[in-house]
Coordinates of C-alpha atoms and ligand atoms in Angstrom, one line a residue:
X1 CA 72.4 139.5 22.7
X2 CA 71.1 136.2 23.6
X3 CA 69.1 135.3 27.1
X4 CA 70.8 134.5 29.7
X5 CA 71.2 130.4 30.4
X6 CA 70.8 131.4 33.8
X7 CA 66.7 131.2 35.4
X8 CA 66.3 132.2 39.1
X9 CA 63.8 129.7 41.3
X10 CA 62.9 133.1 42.9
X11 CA 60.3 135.7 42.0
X12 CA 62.1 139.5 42.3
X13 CA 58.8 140.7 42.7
X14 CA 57.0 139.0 45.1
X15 CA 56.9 140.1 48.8
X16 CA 58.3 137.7 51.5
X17 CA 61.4 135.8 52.0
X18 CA 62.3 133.2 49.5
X19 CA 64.9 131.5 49.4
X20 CA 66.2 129.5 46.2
X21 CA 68.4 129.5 43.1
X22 CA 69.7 131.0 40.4
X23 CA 70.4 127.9 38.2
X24 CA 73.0 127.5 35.4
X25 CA 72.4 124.5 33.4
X26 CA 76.3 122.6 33.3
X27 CA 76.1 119.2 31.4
X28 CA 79.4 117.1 32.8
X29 CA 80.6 113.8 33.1
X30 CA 79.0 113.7 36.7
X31 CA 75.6 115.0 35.7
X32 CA 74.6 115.0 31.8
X33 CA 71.5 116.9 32.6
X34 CA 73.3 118.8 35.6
X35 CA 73.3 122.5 36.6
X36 CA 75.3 124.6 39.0
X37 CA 72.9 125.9 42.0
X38 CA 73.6 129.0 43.3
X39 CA 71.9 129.9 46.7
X40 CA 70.0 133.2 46.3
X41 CA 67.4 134.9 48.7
X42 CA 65.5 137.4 48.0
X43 CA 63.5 139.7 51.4
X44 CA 60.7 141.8 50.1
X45 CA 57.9 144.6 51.5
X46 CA 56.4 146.9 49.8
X47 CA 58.0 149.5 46.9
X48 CA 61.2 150.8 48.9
X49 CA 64.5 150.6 47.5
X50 CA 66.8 147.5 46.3
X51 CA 69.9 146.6 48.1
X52 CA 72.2 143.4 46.8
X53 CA 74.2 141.9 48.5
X54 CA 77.5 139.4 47.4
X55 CA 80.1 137.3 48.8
X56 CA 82.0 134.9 47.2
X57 CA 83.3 136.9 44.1
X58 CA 86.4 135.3 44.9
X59 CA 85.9 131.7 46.4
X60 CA 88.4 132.1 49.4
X61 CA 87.1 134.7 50.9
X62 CA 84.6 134.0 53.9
X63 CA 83.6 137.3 56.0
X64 CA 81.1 138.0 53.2
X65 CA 79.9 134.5 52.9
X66 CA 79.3 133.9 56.5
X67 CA 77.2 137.5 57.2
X68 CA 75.0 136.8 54.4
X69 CA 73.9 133.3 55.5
X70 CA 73.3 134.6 58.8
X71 CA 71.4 137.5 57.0
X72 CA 70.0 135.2 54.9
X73 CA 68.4 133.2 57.7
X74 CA 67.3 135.7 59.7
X75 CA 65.7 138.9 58.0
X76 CA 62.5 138.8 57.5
X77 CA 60.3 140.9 55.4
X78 CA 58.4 142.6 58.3
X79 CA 61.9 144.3 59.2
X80 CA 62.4 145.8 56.2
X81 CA 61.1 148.1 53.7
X82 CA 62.3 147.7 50.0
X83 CA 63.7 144.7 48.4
X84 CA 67.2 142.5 49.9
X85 CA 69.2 140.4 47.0
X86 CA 71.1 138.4 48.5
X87 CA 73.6 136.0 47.2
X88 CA 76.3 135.0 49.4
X89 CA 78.2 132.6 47.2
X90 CA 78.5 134.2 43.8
X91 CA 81.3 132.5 41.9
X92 CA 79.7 129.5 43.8
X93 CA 82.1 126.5 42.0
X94 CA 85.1 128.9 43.3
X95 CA 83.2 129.5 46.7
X96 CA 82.9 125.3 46.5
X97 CA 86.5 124.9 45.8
X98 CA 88.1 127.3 48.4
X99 CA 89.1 129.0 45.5
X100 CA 89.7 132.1 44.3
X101 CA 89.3 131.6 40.9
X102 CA 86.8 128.7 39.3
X103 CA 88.1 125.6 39.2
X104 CA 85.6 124.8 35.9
X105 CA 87.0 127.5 33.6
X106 CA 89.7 129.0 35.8
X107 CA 87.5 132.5 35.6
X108 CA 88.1 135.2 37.9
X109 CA 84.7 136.3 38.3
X110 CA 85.5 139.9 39.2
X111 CA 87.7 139.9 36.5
X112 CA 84.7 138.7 34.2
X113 CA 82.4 141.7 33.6
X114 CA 80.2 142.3 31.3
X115 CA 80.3 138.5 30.8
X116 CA 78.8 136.9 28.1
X117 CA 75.6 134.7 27.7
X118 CA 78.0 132.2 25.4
X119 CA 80.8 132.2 27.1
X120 CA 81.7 130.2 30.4
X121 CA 80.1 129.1 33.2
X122 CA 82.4 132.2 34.7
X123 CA 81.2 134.3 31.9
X124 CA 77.8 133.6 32.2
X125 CA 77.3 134.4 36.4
X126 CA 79.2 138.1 35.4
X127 CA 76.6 138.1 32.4
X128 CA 73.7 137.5 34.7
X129 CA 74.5 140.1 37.4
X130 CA 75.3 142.3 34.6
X131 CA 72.0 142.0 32.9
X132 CA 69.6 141.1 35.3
X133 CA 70.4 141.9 39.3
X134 CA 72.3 145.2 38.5
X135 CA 69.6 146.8 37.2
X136 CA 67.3 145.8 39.8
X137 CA 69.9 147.7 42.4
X138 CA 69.8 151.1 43.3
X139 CA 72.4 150.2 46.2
X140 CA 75.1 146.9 46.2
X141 CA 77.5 146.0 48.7
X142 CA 80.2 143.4 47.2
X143 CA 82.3 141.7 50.5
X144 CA 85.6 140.7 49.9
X145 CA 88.8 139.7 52.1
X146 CA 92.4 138.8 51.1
X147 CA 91.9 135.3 50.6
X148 CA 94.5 132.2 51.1
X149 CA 97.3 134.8 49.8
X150 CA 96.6 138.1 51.0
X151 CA 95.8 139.5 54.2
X152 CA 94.7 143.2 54.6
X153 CA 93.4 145.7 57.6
X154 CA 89.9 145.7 57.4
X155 CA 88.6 148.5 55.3
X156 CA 85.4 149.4 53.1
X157 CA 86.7 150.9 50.3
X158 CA 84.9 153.4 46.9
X159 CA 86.6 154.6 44.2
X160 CA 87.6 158.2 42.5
X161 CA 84.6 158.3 40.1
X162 CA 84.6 160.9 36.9
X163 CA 80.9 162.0 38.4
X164 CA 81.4 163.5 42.0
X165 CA 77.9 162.7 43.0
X166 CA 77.9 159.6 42.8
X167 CA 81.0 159.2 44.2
X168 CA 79.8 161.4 47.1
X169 CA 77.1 158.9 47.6
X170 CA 79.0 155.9 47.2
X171 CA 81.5 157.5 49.9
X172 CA 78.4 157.9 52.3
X173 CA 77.9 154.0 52.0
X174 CA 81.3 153.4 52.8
X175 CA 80.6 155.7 56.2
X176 CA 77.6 153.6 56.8
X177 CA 79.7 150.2 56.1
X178 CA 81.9 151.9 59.5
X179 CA 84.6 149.1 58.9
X180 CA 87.5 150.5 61.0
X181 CA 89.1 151.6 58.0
X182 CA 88.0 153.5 54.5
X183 CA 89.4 153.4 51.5
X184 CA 89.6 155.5 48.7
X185 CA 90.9 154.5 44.9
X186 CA 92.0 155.4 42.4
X187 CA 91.9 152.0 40.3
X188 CA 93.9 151.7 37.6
X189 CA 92.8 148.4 36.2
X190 CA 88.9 148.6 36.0
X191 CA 88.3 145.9 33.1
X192 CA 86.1 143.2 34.0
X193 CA 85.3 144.5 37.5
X194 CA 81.9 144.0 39.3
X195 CA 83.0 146.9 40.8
X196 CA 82.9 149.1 37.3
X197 CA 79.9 147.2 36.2
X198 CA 77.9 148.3 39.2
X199 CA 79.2 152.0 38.9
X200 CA 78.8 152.6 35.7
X201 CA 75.4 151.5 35.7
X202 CA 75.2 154.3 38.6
X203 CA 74.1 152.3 41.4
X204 CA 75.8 153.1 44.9
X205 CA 78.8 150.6 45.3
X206 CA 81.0 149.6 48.4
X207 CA 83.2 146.8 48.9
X208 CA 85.7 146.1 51.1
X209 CA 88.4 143.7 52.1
X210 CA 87.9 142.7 55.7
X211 CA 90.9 140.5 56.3
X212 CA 92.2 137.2 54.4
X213 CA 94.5 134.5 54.3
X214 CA 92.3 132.0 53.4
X215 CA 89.5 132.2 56.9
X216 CA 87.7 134.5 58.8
X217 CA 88.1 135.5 62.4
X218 CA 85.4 136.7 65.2
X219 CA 86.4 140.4 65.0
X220 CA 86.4 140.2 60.7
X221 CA 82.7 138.5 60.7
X222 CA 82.0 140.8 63.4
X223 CA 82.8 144.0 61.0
X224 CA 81.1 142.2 58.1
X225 CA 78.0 141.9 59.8
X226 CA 78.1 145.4 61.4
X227 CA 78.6 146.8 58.0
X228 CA 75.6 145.1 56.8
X229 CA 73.2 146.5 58.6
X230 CA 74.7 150.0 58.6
X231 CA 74.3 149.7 55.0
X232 CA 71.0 148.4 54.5
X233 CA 70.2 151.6 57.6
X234 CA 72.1 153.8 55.0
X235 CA 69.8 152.9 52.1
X236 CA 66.6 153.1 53.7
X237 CA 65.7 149.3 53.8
X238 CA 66.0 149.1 58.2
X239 CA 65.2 152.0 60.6
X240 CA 68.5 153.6 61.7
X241 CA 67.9 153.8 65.3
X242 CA 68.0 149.6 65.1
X243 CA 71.7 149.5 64.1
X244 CA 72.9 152.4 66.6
X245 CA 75.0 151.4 69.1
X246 CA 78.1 152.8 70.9
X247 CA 79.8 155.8 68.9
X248 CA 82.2 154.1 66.3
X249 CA 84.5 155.9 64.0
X250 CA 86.6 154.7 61.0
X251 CA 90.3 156.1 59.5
X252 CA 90.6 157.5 55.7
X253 CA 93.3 155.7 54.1
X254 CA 94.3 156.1 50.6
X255 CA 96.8 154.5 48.0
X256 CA 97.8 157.3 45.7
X257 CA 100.8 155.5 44.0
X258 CA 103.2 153.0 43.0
X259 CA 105.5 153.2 45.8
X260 CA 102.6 152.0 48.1
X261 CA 103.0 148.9 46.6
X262 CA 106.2 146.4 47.3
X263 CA 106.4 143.7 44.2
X264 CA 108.7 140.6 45.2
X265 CA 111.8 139.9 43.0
X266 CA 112.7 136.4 44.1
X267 CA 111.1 133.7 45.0
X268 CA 112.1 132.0 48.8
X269 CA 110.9 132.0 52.6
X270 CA 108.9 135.1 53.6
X271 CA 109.7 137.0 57.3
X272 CA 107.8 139.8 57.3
X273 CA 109.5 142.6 59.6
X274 CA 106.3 144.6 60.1
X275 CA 103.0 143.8 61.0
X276 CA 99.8 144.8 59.7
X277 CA 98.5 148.4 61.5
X278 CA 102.2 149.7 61.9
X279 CA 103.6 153.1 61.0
X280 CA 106.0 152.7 58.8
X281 CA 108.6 155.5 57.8
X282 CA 110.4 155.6 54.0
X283 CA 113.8 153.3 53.6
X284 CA 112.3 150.2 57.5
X285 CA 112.6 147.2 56.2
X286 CA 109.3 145.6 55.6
X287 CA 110.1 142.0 54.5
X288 CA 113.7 139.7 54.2
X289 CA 113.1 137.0 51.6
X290 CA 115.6 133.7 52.0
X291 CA 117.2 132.0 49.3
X292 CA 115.3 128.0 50.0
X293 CA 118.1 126.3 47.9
X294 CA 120.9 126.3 50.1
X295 CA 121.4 127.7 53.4
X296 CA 124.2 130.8 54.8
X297 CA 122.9 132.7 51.4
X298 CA 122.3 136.6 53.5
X299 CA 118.4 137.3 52.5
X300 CA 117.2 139.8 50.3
X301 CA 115.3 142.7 51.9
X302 CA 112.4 144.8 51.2
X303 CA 112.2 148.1 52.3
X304 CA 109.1 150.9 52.3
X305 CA 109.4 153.0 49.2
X306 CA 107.2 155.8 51.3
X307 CA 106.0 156.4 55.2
X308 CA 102.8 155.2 55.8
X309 CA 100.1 152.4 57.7
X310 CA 101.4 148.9 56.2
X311 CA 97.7 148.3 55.1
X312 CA 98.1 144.5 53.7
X313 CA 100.4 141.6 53.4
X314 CA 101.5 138.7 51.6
X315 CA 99.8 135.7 53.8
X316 CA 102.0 132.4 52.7
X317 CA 105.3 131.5 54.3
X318 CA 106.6 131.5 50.6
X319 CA 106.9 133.6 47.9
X320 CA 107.2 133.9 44.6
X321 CA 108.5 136.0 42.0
X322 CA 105.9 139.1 41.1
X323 CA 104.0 138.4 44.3
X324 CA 102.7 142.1 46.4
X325 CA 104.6 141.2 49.9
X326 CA 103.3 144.6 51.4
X327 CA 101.1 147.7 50.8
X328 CA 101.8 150.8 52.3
X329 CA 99.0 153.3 52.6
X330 CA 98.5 157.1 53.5
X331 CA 96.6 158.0 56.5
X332 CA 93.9 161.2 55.1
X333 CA 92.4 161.6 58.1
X334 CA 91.4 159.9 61.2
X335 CA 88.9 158.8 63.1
X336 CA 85.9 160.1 61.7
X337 CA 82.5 159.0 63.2
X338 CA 80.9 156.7 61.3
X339 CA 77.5 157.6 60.0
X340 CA 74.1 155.9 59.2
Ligands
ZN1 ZN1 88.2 139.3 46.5

């Protein structure tokens, strides 16, 4: 396979902090000669382990965005021991945009994987990551929220891997991470995702949705940037006793089947009857949708197909046909303490 396009301003191996670029030449009708620029920094000391970090997969989704750049600006070799990759804007013309998907090819970055060195500018980030930062990585923490049309509890989440070890390890992470919830999964459509990439090159992977609809709050930044450190604790690259505070724990959640998912029908006005966090039992009405073309029409409703935590939401005031208006999700086990 060819090169990469794709030459970091950065030397992976040299010990410091640097801060730079991973530059993707783009010739368009605003820059001939032009190239996309997308912010990387790179903390090194010594021969300890590599962590990477991303945010921005999806370009409307800010927890992950905003801990790195503090991150970013603020670690400094001397704190650490090991190497720190990170980039906190990684499908940067969709992180650019405020969108989640890249408004130069339309790629879905996490959708993308293994990329291609030909392909689109899309193509060629996943290609990069794929080829050159994963296997720098023995650990790699990939933030994610809802974004503008989803909005979810905020959980740290592994999946069911065929090699139990690694899932066990990948599971201790997700402790580490101490987001109030955990989430195990079973994914059933793995094409294309970071996520797969990074496992099946057997690295340690974590990522998490830490809230959405398009913004961040104090408390979701808050749990990014907690989950951070009790990462980069968990791997080795701080000390441990730096990022213990007060006892925390974190909930087990799981989302076994089908029926935790609820799949609009029609499109209209959402009123969402439950809130994120609540019980729900089998046959509550989660959701009404309203007919928007004439009014006295009675609304459709939605109800739970099993008892549960209602786990995420639809985020817009509208929906649309084949939208996910609700998830429902079993509680495993609670409050575990979470652990460095
Ligand atoms: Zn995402």
């Amino acid at each position: 396979m060819r090169a990469s396009p794709i030459s970091p301003t950065v030397d992976f191996e040299a010990d410091g902090e640097q801060h730079g670029f991973l530059k993707l030449p783009y010739s368009r009708n605003d820059s001939a000669w032009g190239a996309v620029m997308i912010p990387v920094t790179v903390i090194k000391r010594g021969d300890g382990p590599t962590v990477l970090l991303t945010g921005g997969n999806h370009g409307d989704e800010y927890e992950g965005p905003i801990a790195l750049s503090k991150l970013a600006s603020t670690l400094k070799a001397g704190d650490i021991n090991g190497r720190v990759i990170v980039v906190p804007f990684m499908n940067y013309p969709a992180f650019r945009a405020g969108t989640r998907t890249s408004p130069i090819d339309a790629g879905n970055l996490n959708r993308s994987f293994p990329g291609h060195p030909d392909g689109t500018v899309t193509q060629k980030i996943a290609d990069y990551f794929q080829r050159h930062l994963l296997p720098l990585a023995d650990y790699v923490l990939d933030i994610h929220a809802g974004g503008r049309t989803l909005d979810f509890l905020p959980f740290a989440a592994t999946h069911v891997l065929a090699d139990a070890r690694q899932q066990a390890r990948c599971e201790a992470a997700m402790r580490a991470f101490g987001a109030p919830y955990s989430m195990r999964m079973l994914e059933l459509d793995s094409v294309g995702l970071y996520d797969s990439a990074a496992e099946e090159a057997g690295k340690v992977f974590v990522s998490t949705e830490l809230g959405g609809g398009g913004s961040s709050t104090a408390a979701s930044v808050a749990i990014a940037e907690r989950g951070v450190y009790g990462f980069l604790a968990h791997a080795g690259i701080i000390d441990k006793e730096s990022v213990i505070g007060e006892a925390r724990t974190t909930t087990l959640l799981d989302m076994p089947d089908d029926a935790c998912y609820t799949t609009s029908e029609h499109a209209g006005l959402l009123e969402m009857c439950r809130d994120l966090g609540d019980m729900v039992a089998e046959g509550d009405v989660l959701a009404r949708v309203y007919d928007i073309t004439r009014s006295g029409a009675t609304p459709v409703e939605y109800r739970a197909k099993r008892a549960g935590l209602l786990a995420a939401r639809h985020f817009p005031g509208l929906v649309q046909t084949g939208d996910t208006v609700a998830v429902v999700a079993d509680i495993i086990e609670r409050n575990i303490p979470v652990t460095i």
